Short mmCIF file of C-alpha atoms in Angstrom, two decimals:
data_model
loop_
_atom_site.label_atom_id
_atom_site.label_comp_id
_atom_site.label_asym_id
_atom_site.label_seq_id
_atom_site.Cartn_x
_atom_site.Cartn_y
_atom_site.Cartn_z
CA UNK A 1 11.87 25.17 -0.31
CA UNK A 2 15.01 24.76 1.76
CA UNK A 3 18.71 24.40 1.64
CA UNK A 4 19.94 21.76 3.47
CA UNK A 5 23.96 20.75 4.11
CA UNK A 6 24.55 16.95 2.61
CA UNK A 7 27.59 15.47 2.68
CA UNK A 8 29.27 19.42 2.66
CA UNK A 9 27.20 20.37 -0.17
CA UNK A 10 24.04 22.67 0.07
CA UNK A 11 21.27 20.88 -1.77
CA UNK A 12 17.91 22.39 -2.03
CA UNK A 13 15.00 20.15 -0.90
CA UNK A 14 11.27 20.77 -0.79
CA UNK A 15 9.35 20.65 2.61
CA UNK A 16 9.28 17.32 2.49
CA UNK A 17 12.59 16.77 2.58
CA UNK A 18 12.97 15.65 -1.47
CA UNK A 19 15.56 17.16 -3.72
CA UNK A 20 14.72 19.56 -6.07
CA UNK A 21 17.39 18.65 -8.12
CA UNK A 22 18.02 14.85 -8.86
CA UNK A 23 20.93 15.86 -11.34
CA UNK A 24 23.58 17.04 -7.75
CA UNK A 25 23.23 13.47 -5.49
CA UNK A 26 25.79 11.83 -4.80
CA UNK A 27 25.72 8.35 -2.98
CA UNK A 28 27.73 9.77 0.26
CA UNK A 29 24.39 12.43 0.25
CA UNK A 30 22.44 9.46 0.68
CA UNK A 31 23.93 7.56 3.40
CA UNK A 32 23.84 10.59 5.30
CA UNK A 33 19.50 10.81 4.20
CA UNK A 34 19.38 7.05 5.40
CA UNK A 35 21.10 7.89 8.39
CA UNK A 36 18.31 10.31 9.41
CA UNK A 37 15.58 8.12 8.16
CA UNK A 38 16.58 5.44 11.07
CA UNK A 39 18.26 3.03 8.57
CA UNK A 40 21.39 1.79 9.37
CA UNK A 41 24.66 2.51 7.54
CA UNK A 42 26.34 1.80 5.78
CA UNK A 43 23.94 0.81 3.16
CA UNK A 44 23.82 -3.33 2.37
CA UNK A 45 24.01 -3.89 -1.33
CA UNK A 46 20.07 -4.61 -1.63
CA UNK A 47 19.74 -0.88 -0.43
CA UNK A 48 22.00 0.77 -3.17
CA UNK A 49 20.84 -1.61 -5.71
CA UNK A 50 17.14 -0.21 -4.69
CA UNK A 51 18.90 3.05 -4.62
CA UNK A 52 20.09 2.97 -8.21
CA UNK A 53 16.90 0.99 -9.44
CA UNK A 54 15.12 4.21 -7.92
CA UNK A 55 17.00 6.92 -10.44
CA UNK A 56 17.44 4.85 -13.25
CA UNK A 57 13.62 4.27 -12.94
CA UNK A 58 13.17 8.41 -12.42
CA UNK A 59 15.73 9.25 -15.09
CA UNK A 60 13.51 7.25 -17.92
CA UNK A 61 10.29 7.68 -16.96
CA UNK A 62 9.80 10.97 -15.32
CA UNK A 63 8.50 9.20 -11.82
CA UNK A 64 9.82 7.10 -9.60
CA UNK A 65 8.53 3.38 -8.85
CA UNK A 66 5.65 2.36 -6.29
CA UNK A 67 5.95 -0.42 -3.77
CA UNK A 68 4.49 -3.00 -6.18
CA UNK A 69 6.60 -1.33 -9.35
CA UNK A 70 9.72 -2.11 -6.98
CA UNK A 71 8.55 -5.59 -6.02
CA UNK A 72 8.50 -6.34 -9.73
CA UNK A 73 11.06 -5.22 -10.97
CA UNK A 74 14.04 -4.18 -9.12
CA UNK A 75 14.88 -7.65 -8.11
CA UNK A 76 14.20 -7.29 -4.35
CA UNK A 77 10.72 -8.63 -3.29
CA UNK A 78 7.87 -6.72 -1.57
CA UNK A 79 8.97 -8.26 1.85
CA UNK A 80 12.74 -7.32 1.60
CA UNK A 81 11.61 -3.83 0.65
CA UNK A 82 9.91 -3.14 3.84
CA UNK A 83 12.76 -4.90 5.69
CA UNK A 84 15.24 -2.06 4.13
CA UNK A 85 13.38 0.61 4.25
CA UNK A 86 10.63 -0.21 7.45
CA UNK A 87 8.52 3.18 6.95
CA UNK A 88 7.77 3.05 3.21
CA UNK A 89 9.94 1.78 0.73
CA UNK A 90 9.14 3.71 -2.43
CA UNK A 91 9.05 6.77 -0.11
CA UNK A 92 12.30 6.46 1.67
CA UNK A 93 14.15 5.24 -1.22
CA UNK A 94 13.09 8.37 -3.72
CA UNK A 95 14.34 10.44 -0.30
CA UNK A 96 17.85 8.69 0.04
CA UNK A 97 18.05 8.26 -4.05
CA UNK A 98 17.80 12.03 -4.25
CA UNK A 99 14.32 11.79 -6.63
CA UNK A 100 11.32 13.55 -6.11
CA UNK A 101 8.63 11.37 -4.27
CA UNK A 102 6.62 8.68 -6.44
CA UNK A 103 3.25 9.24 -7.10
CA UNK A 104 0.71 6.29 -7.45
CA UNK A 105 -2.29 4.40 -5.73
CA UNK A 106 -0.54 1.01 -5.79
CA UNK B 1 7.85 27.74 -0.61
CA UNK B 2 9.48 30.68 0.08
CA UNK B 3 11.53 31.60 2.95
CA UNK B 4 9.33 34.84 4.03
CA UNK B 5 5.77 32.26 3.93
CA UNK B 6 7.72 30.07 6.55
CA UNK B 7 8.90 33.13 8.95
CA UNK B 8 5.13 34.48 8.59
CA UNK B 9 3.73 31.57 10.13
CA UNK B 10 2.87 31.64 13.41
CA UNK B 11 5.54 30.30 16.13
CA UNK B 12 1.92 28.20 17.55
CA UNK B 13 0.52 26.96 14.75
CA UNK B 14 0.83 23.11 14.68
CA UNK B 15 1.15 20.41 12.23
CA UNK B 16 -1.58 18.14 12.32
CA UNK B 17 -0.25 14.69 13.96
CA UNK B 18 0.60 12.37 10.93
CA UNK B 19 -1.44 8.59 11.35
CA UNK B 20 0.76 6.24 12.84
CA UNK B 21 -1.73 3.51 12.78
CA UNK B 22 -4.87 2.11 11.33
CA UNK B 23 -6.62 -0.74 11.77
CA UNK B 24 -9.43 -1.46 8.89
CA UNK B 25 -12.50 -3.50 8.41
CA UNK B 26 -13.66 -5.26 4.99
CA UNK B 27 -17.10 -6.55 5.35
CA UNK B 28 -18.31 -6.71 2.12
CA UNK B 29 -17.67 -9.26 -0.88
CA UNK B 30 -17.85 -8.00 -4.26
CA UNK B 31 -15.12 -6.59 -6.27
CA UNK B 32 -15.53 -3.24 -5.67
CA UNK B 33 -16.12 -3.32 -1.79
CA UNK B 34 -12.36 -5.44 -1.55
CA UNK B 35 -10.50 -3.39 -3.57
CA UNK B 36 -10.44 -0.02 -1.96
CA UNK B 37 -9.94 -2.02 1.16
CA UNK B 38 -6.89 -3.20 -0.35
CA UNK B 39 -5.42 -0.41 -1.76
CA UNK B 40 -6.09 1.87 1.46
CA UNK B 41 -4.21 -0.89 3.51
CA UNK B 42 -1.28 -0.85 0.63
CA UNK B 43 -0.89 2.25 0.76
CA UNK B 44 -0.75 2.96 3.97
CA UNK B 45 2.18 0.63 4.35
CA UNK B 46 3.85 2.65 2.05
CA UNK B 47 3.65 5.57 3.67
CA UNK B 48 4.87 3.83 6.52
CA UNK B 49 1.37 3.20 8.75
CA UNK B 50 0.88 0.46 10.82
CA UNK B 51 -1.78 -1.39 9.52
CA UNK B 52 -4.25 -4.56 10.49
CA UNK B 53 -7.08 -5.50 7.93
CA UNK B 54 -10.12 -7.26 9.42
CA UNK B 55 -12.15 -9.61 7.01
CA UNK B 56 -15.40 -10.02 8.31
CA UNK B 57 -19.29 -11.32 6.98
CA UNK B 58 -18.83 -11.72 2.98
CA UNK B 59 -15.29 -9.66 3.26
CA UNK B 60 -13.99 -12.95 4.23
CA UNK B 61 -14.04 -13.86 0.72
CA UNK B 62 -11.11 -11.93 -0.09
CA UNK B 63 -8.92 -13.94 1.94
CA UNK B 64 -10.70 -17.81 1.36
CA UNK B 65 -8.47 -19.57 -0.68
CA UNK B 66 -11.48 -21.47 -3.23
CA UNK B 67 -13.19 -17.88 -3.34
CA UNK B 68 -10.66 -15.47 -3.87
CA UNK B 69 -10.31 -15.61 -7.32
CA UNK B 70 -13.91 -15.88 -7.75
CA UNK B 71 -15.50 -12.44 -6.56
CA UNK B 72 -17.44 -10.30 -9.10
CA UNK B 73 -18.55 -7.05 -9.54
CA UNK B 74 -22.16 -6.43 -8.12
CA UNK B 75 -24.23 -5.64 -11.33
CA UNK B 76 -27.50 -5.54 -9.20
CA UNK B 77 -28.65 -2.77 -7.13
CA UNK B 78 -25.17 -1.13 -7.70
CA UNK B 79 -26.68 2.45 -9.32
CA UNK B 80 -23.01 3.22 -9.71
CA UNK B 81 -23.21 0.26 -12.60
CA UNK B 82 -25.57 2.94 -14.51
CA UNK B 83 -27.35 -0.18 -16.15
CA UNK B 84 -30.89 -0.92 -15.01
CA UNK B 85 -31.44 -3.30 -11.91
CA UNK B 86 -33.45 -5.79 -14.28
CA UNK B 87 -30.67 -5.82 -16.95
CA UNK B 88 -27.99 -6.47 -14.60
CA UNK B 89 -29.62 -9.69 -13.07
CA UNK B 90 -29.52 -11.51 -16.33
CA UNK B 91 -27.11 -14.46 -16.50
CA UNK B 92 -23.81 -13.82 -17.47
CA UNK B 93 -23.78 -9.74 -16.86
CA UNK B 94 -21.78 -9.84 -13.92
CA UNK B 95 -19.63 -12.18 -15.01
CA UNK B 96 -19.24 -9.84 -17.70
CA UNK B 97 -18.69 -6.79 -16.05
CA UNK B 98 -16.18 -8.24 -13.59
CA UNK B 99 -14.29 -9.52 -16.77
CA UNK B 100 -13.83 -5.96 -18.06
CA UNK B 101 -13.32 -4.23 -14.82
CA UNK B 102 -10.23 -7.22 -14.29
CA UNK B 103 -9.01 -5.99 -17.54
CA UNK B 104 -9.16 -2.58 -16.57
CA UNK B 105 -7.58 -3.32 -13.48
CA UNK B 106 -4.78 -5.05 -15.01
CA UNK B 107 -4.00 -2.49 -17.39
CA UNK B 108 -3.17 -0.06 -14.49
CA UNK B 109 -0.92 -3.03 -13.18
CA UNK B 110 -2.81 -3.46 -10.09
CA UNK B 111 -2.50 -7.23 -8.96
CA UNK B 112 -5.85 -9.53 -9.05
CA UNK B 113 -7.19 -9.69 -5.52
CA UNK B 114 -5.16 -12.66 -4.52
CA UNK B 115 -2.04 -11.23 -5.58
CA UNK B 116 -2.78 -7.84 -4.36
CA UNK B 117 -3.90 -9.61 -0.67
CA UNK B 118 -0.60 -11.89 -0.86
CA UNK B 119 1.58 -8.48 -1.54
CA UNK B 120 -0.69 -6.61 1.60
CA UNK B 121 0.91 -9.92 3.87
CA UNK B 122 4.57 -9.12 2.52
CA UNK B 123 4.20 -5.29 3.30
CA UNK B 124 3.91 -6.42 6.79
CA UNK B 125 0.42 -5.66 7.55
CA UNK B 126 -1.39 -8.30 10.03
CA UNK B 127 -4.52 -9.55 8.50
CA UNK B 128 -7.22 -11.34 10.54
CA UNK B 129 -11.00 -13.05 10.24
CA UNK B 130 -13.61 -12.47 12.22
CA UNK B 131 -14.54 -15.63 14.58
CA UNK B 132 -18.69 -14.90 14.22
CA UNK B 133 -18.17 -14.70 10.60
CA UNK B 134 -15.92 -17.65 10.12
CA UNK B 135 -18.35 -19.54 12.48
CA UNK B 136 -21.33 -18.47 10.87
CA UNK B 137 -20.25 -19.29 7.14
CA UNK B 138 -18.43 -22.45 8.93
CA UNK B 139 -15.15 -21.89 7.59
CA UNK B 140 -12.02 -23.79 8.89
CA UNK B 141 -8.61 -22.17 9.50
CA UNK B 142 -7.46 -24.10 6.61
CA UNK B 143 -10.52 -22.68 4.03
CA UNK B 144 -8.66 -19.21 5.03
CA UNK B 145 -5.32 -18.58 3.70
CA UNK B 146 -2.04 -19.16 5.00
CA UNK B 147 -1.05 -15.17 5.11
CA UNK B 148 -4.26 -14.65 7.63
CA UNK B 149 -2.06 -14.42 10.98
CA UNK B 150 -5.07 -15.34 13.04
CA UNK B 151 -8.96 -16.04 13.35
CA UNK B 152 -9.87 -12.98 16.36
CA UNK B 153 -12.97 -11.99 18.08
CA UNK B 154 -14.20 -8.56 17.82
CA UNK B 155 -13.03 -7.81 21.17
CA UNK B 156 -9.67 -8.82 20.33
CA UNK B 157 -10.00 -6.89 16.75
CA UNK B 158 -10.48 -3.60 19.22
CA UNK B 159 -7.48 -4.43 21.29
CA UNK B 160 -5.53 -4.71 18.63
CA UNK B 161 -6.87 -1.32 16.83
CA UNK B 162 -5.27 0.11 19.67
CA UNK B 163 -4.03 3.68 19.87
CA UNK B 164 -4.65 4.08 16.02
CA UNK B 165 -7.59 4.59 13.47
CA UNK B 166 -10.32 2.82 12.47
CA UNK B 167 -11.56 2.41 8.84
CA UNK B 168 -14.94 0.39 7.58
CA UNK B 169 -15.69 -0.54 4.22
#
């Protein structure tokens, strides 16, 4: 585990980058996370609405959405996904949406 | 992780290189030689892989639009089927068996093969016949498709697999 400084704020992540604690994000701590994942900010509207989608989906279930989960049910298609977030959608959204990464086959 | 593990290990120890790209083959054409295919080529677009699938012999299949929704579990000389080889050539057993393996399927929400190969296109990954195979079964373009980017020669397939991995199944 490490700390790292987002957005002024120490936040402890795991080695992977993932917070510990979903409960202290803020939405400035993830534009700064999409930032260093390559995605350009500010964040479009699709992004935060995947964003959100992400934690609400954590916050009730315990897990956040796969790819296809996303896809379904979010509201933005498989396709857009991967245009917003190139190198894994699922993954880089649970990093920028301050969740723990999603586990799941499909 | 604590802090004292990370300053204990060694300044030249490396991470192993993460895979940046693979390029696999899916040969075979029953339901449970496409789907790991499938879900190794989904999921490596989510973790952010580059990834080309290659349909080739009865793997072609998967991706021909009167046979796609038509593949079935091999209930003969499949030991893994733990029913005997006789038992599982009788009519209507593999019809059967693919019926409940669909259901199971379902029920962990993972798409129907031509859903699941329709969602591989939108991820981004390139998928491509094989010319022999296409020639040999004497497919058309238009049998395949529309999401198959291209019909390739295995020469080509290896130009394309480039500078990444290879995976056959």
């Amino acid at each position: 585990m490490t700390t790292k400084l987002l957005a002024g704020t120490p936040v402890e992540v795991n080695e992977e980058g993932f917070f510990v604690d979903p409960d202290v994000w803020t939405e400035d701590m993830a534009t700064e996370l999409a930032a260093e994942a390559n995605i350009a900010v500010p964040l479009t509207d699709k992004h935060w609405q995947v964003l959100h989608y992400m934690r609400k989906e954590y916050f009730e279930k315990g897990t956040g959405p796969t790819v296809r989960k996303l896809g379904k049910s979010s509201g933005v298609t498989v396709k857009e996904l991967y245009q917003l977030f190139p190198k894994g959608p699922a993954k880089l959204a649970a990093l920028c949406a301050g969740i723990p990464k999603p586990r799941g086959c499909v | 992780m604590t802090t004292t593990a990370v300053a204990e290990t060694p300044a030249t120890s490396k991470q192993p290189e993460a895979i940046e790209k693979i390029s696999l083959i899916i040969s075979k054409g029953s339901l449970e030689e496409i789907y790991p295919g499938l879900i190794m080529a989904n999921g490596a677009r989510a973790e952010g892989i580059e990834v080309n699938v290659f349909f080739t012999f009865f793997g072609l299949d998967a991706i021909h639009k009167k046979r796609q929704s038509k593949i079935k579990v091999a209930t003969v000389g499949n030991p893994g089927m733990h029913i005997p080889t006789w038992a599982g050539g009788l009519p209507g057993v593999s019809a059967l068996a693919t019926k409940y393996m669909e259901h199971q399927i379902e029920e962990l929400d993972i798409p129907d093969i031509p859903e699941f190969v329709e969602m591989i296109s939108d991820t981004g990954a390139g998928l491509y016949a094989c010319l022999a195979s296409v020639d040999l079964f004497k497919f058309k373009k238009e049998d395949l498709i529309d999401e198959v980017e291209e019909i390739i020669t295995v020469g080509e397939f290896y130009e394309m697999a480039a500078g990444g991995q290879i995976i056959f199944t």
